[in-house]
């Protein structure tokens, strides 16, 4: 959690995956803190590898979250410090940069699908990171980090002369857009870029034909 002082509110709102789907280890540990015998028995059943069908019916298929489980099993209230063992940390979210620094030297574009759906229980679910980004006002500051991607291109300067066949459905088009922008900028400078063909797929041209005006 870092060396700075951290409040319980910060831990639960920004560090722990409270609204992630509850997994078997969560139930197995939570059972130790249940004071009601019936609740304890059910939690132990969900936490037992032999109870895979019961766990799937209660948590996995309906995507029941840790917060919802705690609301269902009200006698299970661990000490505050044990929630760090009970609830997994929020995972890092990775997004491919979808722009070239040759065309946009001071900015980086992201292509993010905002995740919103309903579970089998008709409970609304919101993607943590995508909805956070969608809620930010223009000019807001966010924490980011960079890492090397796994998409490898031929080495410069030969790669710009080679033909490319690119396939990217949905938001998978993000790094391909960056590649095309990079080649377009190189072509403007040298006039020697090879041919590039992009196959882009989406469910609905009206709703999610991303960057239609660019292709």
Backbone as a ProteinNet text record, in pm:
[ID]
protein_1_A
[PRIMARY]
XXXXXXXXXXXXXXXXXXXXXXXXXXXXXXXXXXXXXXXXXXXXXXXXXXXXXXXXXXXXXXXXXXXXXXXXXXXXXXXXXXXXXXXXXXXXXXXXXXXXXXXXXXXXXXXXXXXXXXXXXXXXXXXXXXXXXXXXXXXXXXXXXXXXXXXXXXXXXXXXXXXXXXXXXXXXXXXXXXXXXXXXXXXXXXXXXXXXXXXXXXXXXXXXXXXXXXX
[TERTIARY]
80.9	0	84.6	214.2	299.8	327.2	418.2	463.4	372.8	287	205.9	87.2	27.2	-89.4	-206.2	-278.4	-389.6	-513	-625.9	-750	-820.9	-911.1	-990.4	-1075.1	-1126.7	-1206.5	-1123.1	-1000	-913.8	-883.5	-860.6	-829.7	-945.8	-1068.7	-1183.6	-1229.4	-1204.3	-1253.9	-1153.3	-1023.7	-923.9	-822	-815	-708.9	-759.5	-879.2	-930	-1039.7	-1045.5	-1143.5	-1274.5	-1337.5	-1459.1	-1572.2	-1575.2	-1683.9	-1641.2	-1532.8	-1495.7	-1575.3	-1583.2	-1657.1	-1587.1	-1663.8	-1607.6	-1558.9	-1438.5	-1378.9	-1373.9	-1334.9	-1335	-1252.2	-1128.6	-1052.5	-1122	-1197.7	-1272.2	-1371	-1445.4	-1544.7	-1478.2	-1369.1	-1301.2	-1251	-1197.6	-1147.1	-1260.6	-1362.1	-1473.6	-1547.1	-1549.8	-1619.6	-1564.6	-1436.6	-1375.3	-1434	-1494.8	-1542.4	-1694.2	-1762.4	-1908	-1946.8	-2035.5	-2080.7	-2212.9	-2284.3	-2407.2	-2372.3	-2421.5	-2380.4	-2426.9	-2546.5	-2595.2	-2512.5	-2481.8	-2400.1	-2259.8	-2206.1	-2072.1	-2068.8	-2173	-2179	-2186.3	-2266.3	-2278.1	-2146.7	-2082.4	-1954.4	-1849.3	-1845.7	-1751.6	-1780.8	-1908	-1945.6	-1895	-1911.9	-1864	-1712	-1646.9	-1501.3	-1435.6	-1515.9	-1464.3	-1451.5	-1337.6	-1324.4	-1433.7	-1492.9	-1600.2	-1731.8	-1740.2	-1863.2	-1860.1	-1794.5	-1776.6	-1909.9	-2006.1	-2135.9	-2212.1	-2209	-2277.5	-2215	-2082.2	-2013.3	-2048.3	-2054.7	-2088	-2229.1	-2323	-2462.2	-2479.4	-2407.2	-2425.7	-2343.3	-2218.7	-2129	-2078.2	-2030	-1958.7	-2051.2	-2160.5	-2249.9	-2321.7	-2377.3	-2442.2	-2344	-2214.4	-2109.8	-2136.8	-2158.7	-2185.7	-2055.4	-2057.8	-1935.8	-1906.9	-1785.4	-1747.7	-1838.5	-1871.8	-1959.6	-2097.9	-2149.7	-2281.9	-2279	-2169.7	-2158.3	-2157.9	-2084.4	-2080.7	-2218.5	-2296.7	-2432.2	-2522.7	-2497.5	-2578.1	-2543.6	-2416	-2369.8	-2332.1	-2433.4	-2413.2	-2343.9	-2337.4	-2267.5	-2116.8	-2073.2	-1929.8	-1869.8	-1808	-1748.8	-1605.5	-1509.7	-1369.8	-1319.4	-1211	-1145.1	-1098.5	-1088	-1054.1	-926.5	-825	-696.4	-706.8	-801.3	-812.3	-873.9	-938.3	-993.4	-882.8	-762.3	-650.1	-614.3	-640.6	-621.8	-744.1	-859.9	-985.9	-1015.7	-996.8	-1035.4	-909.3	-901.2	-780.5	-765	-643.7	-623.5	-677.1	-709.8	-749.3	-634.1	-663.7	-560.6	-531.7	-410	-374.1	-450.7	-487.4	-554.2	-457.5	-442.7	-350.1	-428.2	-389.9	-449.9	-338.8	-360.2	-262.1	-277.2	-165.5	-169.1	-211.9	-310.3	-366.9	-331.3	-218	-173.1	-21.4	29.6	173.9	231.8	345.9	409.3	458.5	470.6	509.7	398.1	272.7	159.6	109	124.9	74.3	186.1	283.9	402.3	376.9	268.6	244.9	126.4	62.5	-52.8	-43.6	-120.1	-132.6	-280.3	-328.8	-468.8	-490.8	-605.5	-647.8	-781.9	-804.2	-931.2	-993.8	-1096.1	-1149.5	-1298.2	-1340.8	-1483	-1534.7	-1638.4	-1697.6	-1783.2	-1745.9	-1811.1	-1931	-2050.1	-2174	-2265.8	-2313.8	-2403	-2480.4	-2574.5	-2650.2	-2621.4	-2617	-2589.4	-2717.9	-2705.2	-2823.1	-2923.4	-2875.9	-2965.2	-3021.3	-2992.2	-3035.5	-2976.3	-2859.6	-2787.2	-2691.7	-2686.4	-2595.9	-2450.5	-2365	-2221.7	-2151	-2053.3	-1977.2	-1829.6	-1762.7	-1618.9	-1550.6	-1462.4	-1403.2	-1326.1	-1229.9	-1141.8	-1209.3	-1282.9	-1343.6	-1446.8	-1525.3	-1623.6	-1557.7	-1447	-1371.9	-1320.7	-1261.6	-1210.8	-1324.1	-1437.4	-1549.9	-1609.3	-1592.4	-1651.3	-1564	-1439.3	-1346.8	-1379.3	-1367.4	-1383.4	-1258.9	-1274.4	-1160.1	-1057.9	-931.3	-825.4	-792.1	-864.1	-837.2	-700.7	-642.3	-512.9	-534.2	-468.1	-477	-335.7	-325.4	-197.6	-182.6	-68.9	-43.1	98.9	127.3	263.5	274.8	395	419.1	495.2	466.3	542.5	554.2	653.6	675.4	567.1	507.8	403.5	460.5	371.5	414.3	407	352.8	341.6	473.3	538.4	670.8	662.5	729.7	737.9	878.1	891.7	1026.8	1111.2	1242.1	1327.2	1326.6	1340.2	1358.3	1496.5	1518.6	1417.3	1344.2	1368.5	1312.7	1162.7	1108	968.6	872.8	907.1	814.1	797.4	892.4	884.9	807.8	784.3	721.5	569.3	501.3	354.4	305.5	189.6	133.9	-10.1	-44.3	-182.7	-220.4	-317.4	-354.4	-499.1	-523	-657.3	-684.3	-787.4	-814.5	-961.2	-1036.4	-1177.2	-1193.7	-1294.1	-1325.6	-1209.8	-1192.1	-1083.3	-946.7	-944	-816.6	-750.1	-823.4	-766	-670.7	-667.9	-590.9	-444	-364.7	-223.9	-205.8	-303.9	-294	-314	-400.1	-415.9	-285.7	-217.2	-88.6	13.1	13.6	106.4	76.9	-51.2	-88.2	-53.7	-74.4	-36.9	113.9	188.8	334	382.8	324.2	363.9	321.4	204.8	159.3	252.1	297.1	390	523.2	569.7	694.2	682.1	564.8	543.2	541.9	484.5	483.1	624.5	713.4	851.1	936.8	912.3	1000.3	931.5	796.3	721.4	746.3	788.3	829.9	763.4	649.1	585.9	522.5	529.9	467	315.5	248	102.1	60.4	-49.4	-104.3	-253.4	-300.4	-442.2	-491.4	-598.7	-655.4	-793.1	-812.7	-944.2	-996.2	-1104.9	-1162.2	-1301.2	-1332.5	-1462.6	-1535.3	-1668.8	-1750.2	-1890.7	-1966.1	-2101.3	-2199.7	-2184.5	-2279.8	-2206.8	-2222	-2156.1	-2206.2	-2333.6	-2389.8	-2336.7	-2308.4	-2272.6	-2123.4	-2049.1	-1909.4	-1813.6	-1838.4	-1740.9	-1636.3	-1537.4	-1438.7	-1353	-1334	-1246.8	-1291.2	-1422.4	-1473.1	-1421.5	-1410.7	-1369.4	-1221.8	-1145.8	-1003.3	-974.1	-1060.1	-1030.5	-1079.8
-120.3	0	125.8	112.8	230.3	278.6	374	420.8	528.6	593.4	703	648.7	735.3	696.3	666.2	558.6	515.8	495.7	550.9	535.1	407.3	360.1	242.1	268.8	390.1	424.4	412.2	459.3	450.4	305.2	223.8	82.2	14	36.2	-33.4	27.8	155.6	219.7	218.6	208	218	105.1	20.6	-81.3	-224.4	-250.3	-387.3	-409.1	-530	-562.2	-607.1	-514.8	-544.8	-589.8	-538.7	-571.1	-673.6	-744	-857.5	-980.8	-1078.6	-1201.9	-1279.8	-1323.4	-1397.8	-1535.5	-1572.5	-1701.1	-1794.3	-1918.6	-2019.7	-1979.2	-1929.2	-1892.8	-1787.6	-1699.3	-1597.3	-1663.9	-1762.5	-1831	-1913.4	-1980.9	-2066.2	-1984.3	-1866	-1782	-1714.6	-1668.4	-1599.2	-1690.7	-1821.6	-1917.1	-1915.7	-1886.3	-1886.2	-1777	-1675.4	-1561.3	-1558.7	-1659.8	-1665	-1716.4	-1643.4	-1684.8	-1761	-1750.2	-1826.6	-1962.4	-2069.5	-2204.3	-2236.8	-2194.4	-2221.5	-2146.7	-2021.3	-1943.9	-2001.6	-2042.7	-2102.2	-2227.1	-2311.2	-2434.7	-2405.4	-2307.2	-2272.7	-2217	-2131.3	-2075.9	-2184.8	-2277.8	-2389.1	-2473.6	-2489.4	-2566	-2497	-2365.4	-2291.6	-2289.8	-2297.2	-2293.6	-2428.8	-2535.6	-2671.8	-2705	-2759.7	-2799.5	-2896.3	-2971.7	-3063.7	-2990.9	-2865.3	-2789.3	-2701.4	-2749.2	-2667.4	-2632.2	-2725.2	-2696.3	-2591.5	-2603.3	-2506.6	-2368	-2363	-2235.4	-2171.5	-2253.7	-2201.3	-2144.3	-2214.1	-2168.8	-2041.4	-2031.6	-1916.2	-1795.6	-1816.5	-1703	-1688.2	-1797.4	-1784.4	-1743.7	-1817.9	-1787.2	-1654	-1624.6	-1493.1	-1379.6	-1412.9	-1313	-1231.7	-1305.6	-1242.5	-1188	-1063.7	-996.5	-1024	-991.8	-1005	-920.2	-799.9	-712	-774.7	-838.6	-901.2	-1022.6	-1097.1	-1211.7	-1163.4	-1059.3	-1005.4	-957.1	-905.8	-862.5	-982.1	-1096.1	-1216.7	-1286.9	-1285.4	-1357.3	-1254.7	-1205.3	-1091.6	-1128.3	-1258.6	-1296.4	-1305.8	-1303.1	-1315.2	-1175.6	-1130.3	-996.9	-1005.4	-1025	-1035.7	-902.4	-905.7	-781.5	-705.5	-576.4	-492.1	-539.1	-574	-611.7	-739	-826.2	-952.4	-935.1	-821.5	-798.7	-792	-758.1	-754.4	-894.8	-995	-1134.9	-1188.2	-1137.4	-1190.7	-1146.5	-1017.4	-960.2	-933.2	-982.1	-960.3	-814.1	-771	-632.5	-611.2	-487.7	-453.7	-482.6	-549.4	-578.5	-454.9	-450.6	-344	-360.3	-248	-249.1	-197.5	-273.1	-234.1	-194.9	-84.9	-38.4	-7.2	-50.4	-18.7	127.2	193.6	329.7	323.8	404	396.6	518.5	578.1	692.6	686.7	757.2	761.3	891.9	885.8	1010.2	1097.3	1038.9	1121.4	1217.9	1175.2	1262.3	1337.7	1277.2	1338.3	1335.7	1423.4	1416.1	1448.7	1516.8	1559	1487.1	1396.3	1325	1177.1	1097	953.8	919.4	855	818.7	676.4	654.4	521.9	489.9	363.6	318.1	223.5	270.4	197.6	172.9	48.3	14.3	25.7	105.7	122.9	0.5	-74.2	-202.1	-177.9	-210.2	-201.1	-314.9	-395.4	-506.1	-546.5	-639.7	-692.9	-841.6	-887.8	-1027.9	-1110.1	-1241.5	-1327.9	-1286.9	-1219	-1169.6	-1032.9	-985.4	-852.4	-739.9	-766.9	-664.6	-593.5	-461.6	-389.4	-411.2	-420.8	-434.1	-329.1	-264.2	-161.1	-197.5	-189.7	-209.7	-102.5	-143.1	-49	61.5	23.6	122.7	198.8	128.5	195.4	299.1	267.9	364.7	477.4	447.3	553.7	654.2	603.5	693	772	705	771.7	882.6	870.9	969.5	1092.5	1086.5	1196.2	1318.9	1436.9	1558.2	1583.5	1662.7	1700.1	1774.4	1736.3	1799.7	1730.9	1621.6	1549.2	1480.7	1456.3	1388.9	1245.1	1151.2	1011	953.4	848.5	778.7	679.3	681.2	588.5	534.4	430.7	380.7	320.7	308.8	254.1	123.1	33.3	-90.6	-127.8	-205.9	-247.2	-345.5	-321.3	-409.7	-535.9	-627.6	-756	-757.4	-652.3	-647.3	-600.1	-686.9	-657.1	-623.7	-516.7	-476.2	-503.4	-515.9	-528.9	-407.6	-424	-312.8	-197.2	-77.1	40.6	32.1	90	160.4	71.7	-60.5	-146.3	-166	-154.2	-191.2	-102.9	22.3	112.7	78.2	7.1	-29	-158.6	-236.3	-367.2	-356.1	-439.1	-439.5	-498.9	-452.9	-500.3	-544.9	-656.8	-702.5	-699.6	-617.8	-594.7	-638.8	-708.8	-755.9	-716.2	-635.2	-587.7	-561.5	-657.7	-632.8	-549.6	-463.2	-384.8	-299.9	-294.5	-214.4	-275.6	-397.5	-456.6	-379.9	-283.4	-202.4	-96.4	-77.5	32	35.4	-71.7	-63.6	-56.5	-111.8	-107	34.9	109.2	251	325.9	295	360	325.4	199.7	157.7	231	239.5	306.8	454.9	517.9	658.8	675.9	584.1	591	577.5	482.6	463.8	582.1	638.1	753.6	872.4	891.7	1001.2	976.1	849.5	816.6	832.1	796.5	809.9	955.8	1041.4	1184.2	1239.7	1181.1	1231.6	1173.1	1044.5	978.7	941.4	928.8	888.5	745.7	659.3	524.3	415.5	443.3	342	233.7	108.1	-3.1	-0.8	-86.5	-92.6	-153.6	-102.4	-155.2	-177.3	-296.9	-330.9	-368.2	-301.5	-327.4	-390.9	-504.7	-565.6	-536	-459.5	-419.8	-480.1	-535	-596	-534.2	-523	-473.4	-531.9	-530.3	-586.9	-495.9	-367.3	-273.4	-153.3	-132.7	-17.6	113.3	117.9	240.9	271.7	165.3	186.3	180.2	93.1	74.1	55.5	126.9	130.9	235.6	192.1	284.5	347.2	477.5	553.7	537.6	528.9	508.4	615.8	738.6	847.6	837.8	754.8	743.1	633.4	533.7	420.1	444.8
0	0	0	15	14.5	155.2	164.7	294.8	352.6	271.2	321.8	400.3	482.9	560.4	466.4	496.9	412.4	498.6	456	530.6	488.1	574	540.3	415.9	402.1	284.8	157.2	162	44.9	9.7	111	86.9	14.6	63.3	6.4	-125.4	-146.4	-268.5	-382.7	-351.4	-458.4	-460.5	-356.9	-352.4	-357.6	-304.6	-297.9	-401.7	-457.3	-560.7	-495.5	-424.8	-349.2	-440.3	-562.8	-654.6	-760.5	-731.3	-814.9	-774.1	-863.4	-835.4	-724	-625.9	-512.9	-559.3	-515.6	-553.2	-432.6	-458	-352.6	-229.6	-244.6	-124.8	-38	-101.6	-26.9	68.2	17.7	101.1	210.5	174.8	272.3	390.7	364.6	472.9	547.9	474.2	539.2	636.5	606.6	693.5	835.4	851.7	984.9	1074	1014.5	1092.3	1106.5	1051.7	1062.8	1201	1269.1	1402.3	1396.7	1286.4	1267.7	1208	1269.6	1227.2	1085.9	1048.4	912.7	808.5	837.1	744.4	734.3	846	846.5	760.4	772.9	695.4	545.4	506.5	364.4	309.8	386.1	341.7	326.5	420.2	409.1	286.7	253.7	134.8	8.1	0.9	-115.4	-123.1	-8.7	-5.7	-23.2	-26	-41.6	-190.2	-233.7	-375.1	-420.7	-328.3	-364.6	-393.5	-354.4	-374.4	-497.3	-603.1	-722.8	-787.9	-787.7	-850.1	-770.1	-638.1	-553.2	-566.8	-575.5	-591.7	-726	-830.5	-962.3	-963.5	-898.9	-898.7	-816.6	-705.1	-617.3	-659	-702.2	-723.7	-866	-925.9	-1053	-1166.9	-1187.5	-1300.1	-1282.2	-1165.4	-1148.7	-1121.4	-1115.2	-1094.1	-966.5	-858.3	-729.6	-671.6	-629.4	-584.3	-437.3	-397.2	-255.9	-167.8	-213.8	-136.6	-118.6	-222.9	-214	-122.7	-124.3	-33	111.7	140.2	276.5	320.2	224.2	257.5	285.1	218.9	239.7	370.8	408.2	528	635.5	702.9	793.5	924.1	955.5	1079.7	1059.2	932.9	902.1	889.7	994.5	996.8	1049.4	960	1002.6	1059.1	1136	1175.5	1052.2	1064	949.3	880.2	957	897.9	813.8	845.3	772.3	633.9	608.2	474.5	369.4	413	319.3	272.1	355.7	315.3	241.3	277.2	228.2	84.9	56.6	-73.1	-154.5	-276.8	-357.9	-396.2	-422.2	-466.2	-607.4	-635.8	-772.5	-866.7	-977.2	-1075.3	-1160.1	-1208.8	-1300.5	-1431.1	-1490.5	-1620.4	-1725.8	-1833.8	-1940.4	-2065.3	-2126	-2250.3	-2349.6	-2473.2	-2577.1	-2617.8	-2634.8	-2686.9	-2833.9	-2869.8	-3004.6	-3089.5	-3061	-3140.7	-3154.6	-3254.3	-3278.4	-3225.1	-3156.6	-3110.7	-3225.7	-3345.5	-3460.4	-3500.1	-3481.1	-3512.4	-3390.5	-3272.2	-3148.9	-3044.7	-3057.4	-2970.3	-2824.1	-2792.9	-2653.7	-2589.8	-2662.4	-2606.8	-2642.6	-2570.6	-2600.6	-2600.6	-2705.9	-2717.5	-2666	-2601.6	-2560	-2625.6	-2652.1	-2708.5	-2606.3	-2535.7	-2420.5	-2439.3	-2429	-2428.9	-2285.6	-2266.3	-2133.1	-2102.7	-1998.8	-1966.7	-1877.1	-1929.5	-1852.9	-1896.5	-1800.6	-1834.2	-1709.6	-1725.3	-1612.8	-1597.6	-1473.7	-1444.7	-1459.5	-1435.2	-1435.8	-1329.1	-1224.4	-1119.1	-1153.2	-1278.2	-1323.3	-1239.2	-1183.8	-1111	-1207.7	-1202.8	-1293.7	-1255.2	-1356.2	-1335.4	-1421	-1360.2	-1428.7	-1425	-1538.9	-1540.1	-1457.3	-1367.7	-1272	-1342	-1424.7	-1484.9	-1598	-1683.5	-1798.8	-1755.1	-1652.7	-1604.7	-1526.8	-1459.3	-1392.6	-1495.2	-1603.3	-1706.6	-1771.9	-1796.1	-1861.1	-1774	-1642.8	-1551.5	-1531	-1576.8	-1549.6	-1634.3	-1576	-1655.9	-1739.5	-1843.6	-1926.8	-1840.6	-1854	-1776.4	-1645.6	-1612.5	-1487.6	-1494.4	-1378.6	-1367.6	-1320.9	-1386.3	-1347.2	-1335.4	-1256.7	-1243.4	-1358.3	-1423.1	-1532.1	-1520.8	-1594.1	-1607.9	-1747.1	-1793.5	-1927	-1915.9	-2005.4	-2014.6	-2163	-2194.4	-2332	-2374.5	-2490.3	-2539.7	-2602	-2636.8	-2693.5	-2845.5	-2906.3	-3051.9	-3110.4	-3184.6	-3238.9	-3387.4	-3426.1	-3565.5	-3618.7	-3751.2	-3807.4	-3768.5	-3758.9	-3714.6	-3814	-3758.2	-3844.1	-3909.6	-4028	-4107.7	-4206.8	-4202.9	-4307.5	-4292.7	-4169.9	-4149.5	-4226	-4246.2	-4313.2	-4460.8	-4517.9	-4659.9	-4683	-4577.6	-4594.6	-4596.4	-4674.7	-4670.8	-4539.5	-4493.3	-4367.3	-4386.6	-4324.5	-4316	-4168.7	-4131.2	-3991.8	-3969.1	-3857.9	-3823.5	-3679	-3657.1	-3521.7	-3497.2	-3440.7	-3409.3	-3282.5	-3281.9	-3162.8	-3116.1	-2983.8	-2928.1	-2956.4	-3012.2	-3053.6	-3165.7	-3222	-3328.9	-3274.2	-3142.8	-3082.7	-3126.7	-3104.5	-3143.9	-3295	-3369.8	-3515.6	-3566.6	-3502.1	-3537.2	-3515.2	-3404.4	-3377.8	-3487	-3529.3	-3635.1	-3765.3	-3800.3	-3924.5	-3919.6	-3805.9	-3792.7	-3806.4	-3746.3	-3751.7	-3895.7	-3966.8	-4107	-4193.5	-4165.2	-4242.1	-4221.9	-4097.6	-4070.9	-4140.1	-4137.5	-4205.9	-4355.9	-4409.4	-4552.3	-4594.6	-4510.6	-4541	-4546.6	-4464.8	-4461.7	-4572.8	-4609.9	-4706.4	-4837	-4830.8	-4948.3	-4989.9	-4895.6	-4933.1	-4850.4	-4785.9	-4702.3	-4787.4	-4739.4	-4808.7	-4790.5	-4865	-4856.4	-4722.4	-4665.5	-4540.6	-4558.2	-4520	-4529.6	-4389.7	-4344.9	-4213	-4227.6	-4159.7	-4148.7	-4008.2	-4002.2	-3873.1	-3859.8	-3744.2	-3722	-3604.5	-3615.6	-3504.1	-3517.7	-3411.2	-3413.5	-3486.8	-3467	-3523.9	-3580.9	-3709.8	-3772.5	-3712	-3675.5	-3620.9	-3481.3	-3401.5	-3261.4	-3232.1	-3299.9	-3258.9	-3375.7	-3483.4	-3591.9	-3554.7	-3478.5	-3422.1	-3531.4	-3520.1	-3612.6	-3757.7	-3779.3	-3915.5	-4010.8	-3962	-4049.5	-4089.9	-4017.1	-4048.8	-4150	-4158	-4244.1	-4385.6
[MASK]
+++++++++++++++++++++++++++++++++++++++++++++++++++++++++++++++++++++++++++++++++++++++++++++++++++++++++++++++++++++++++++++++++++++++++++++++++++++++++++++++++++++++++++++++++++++++++++++++++++++++++++++++++++++++

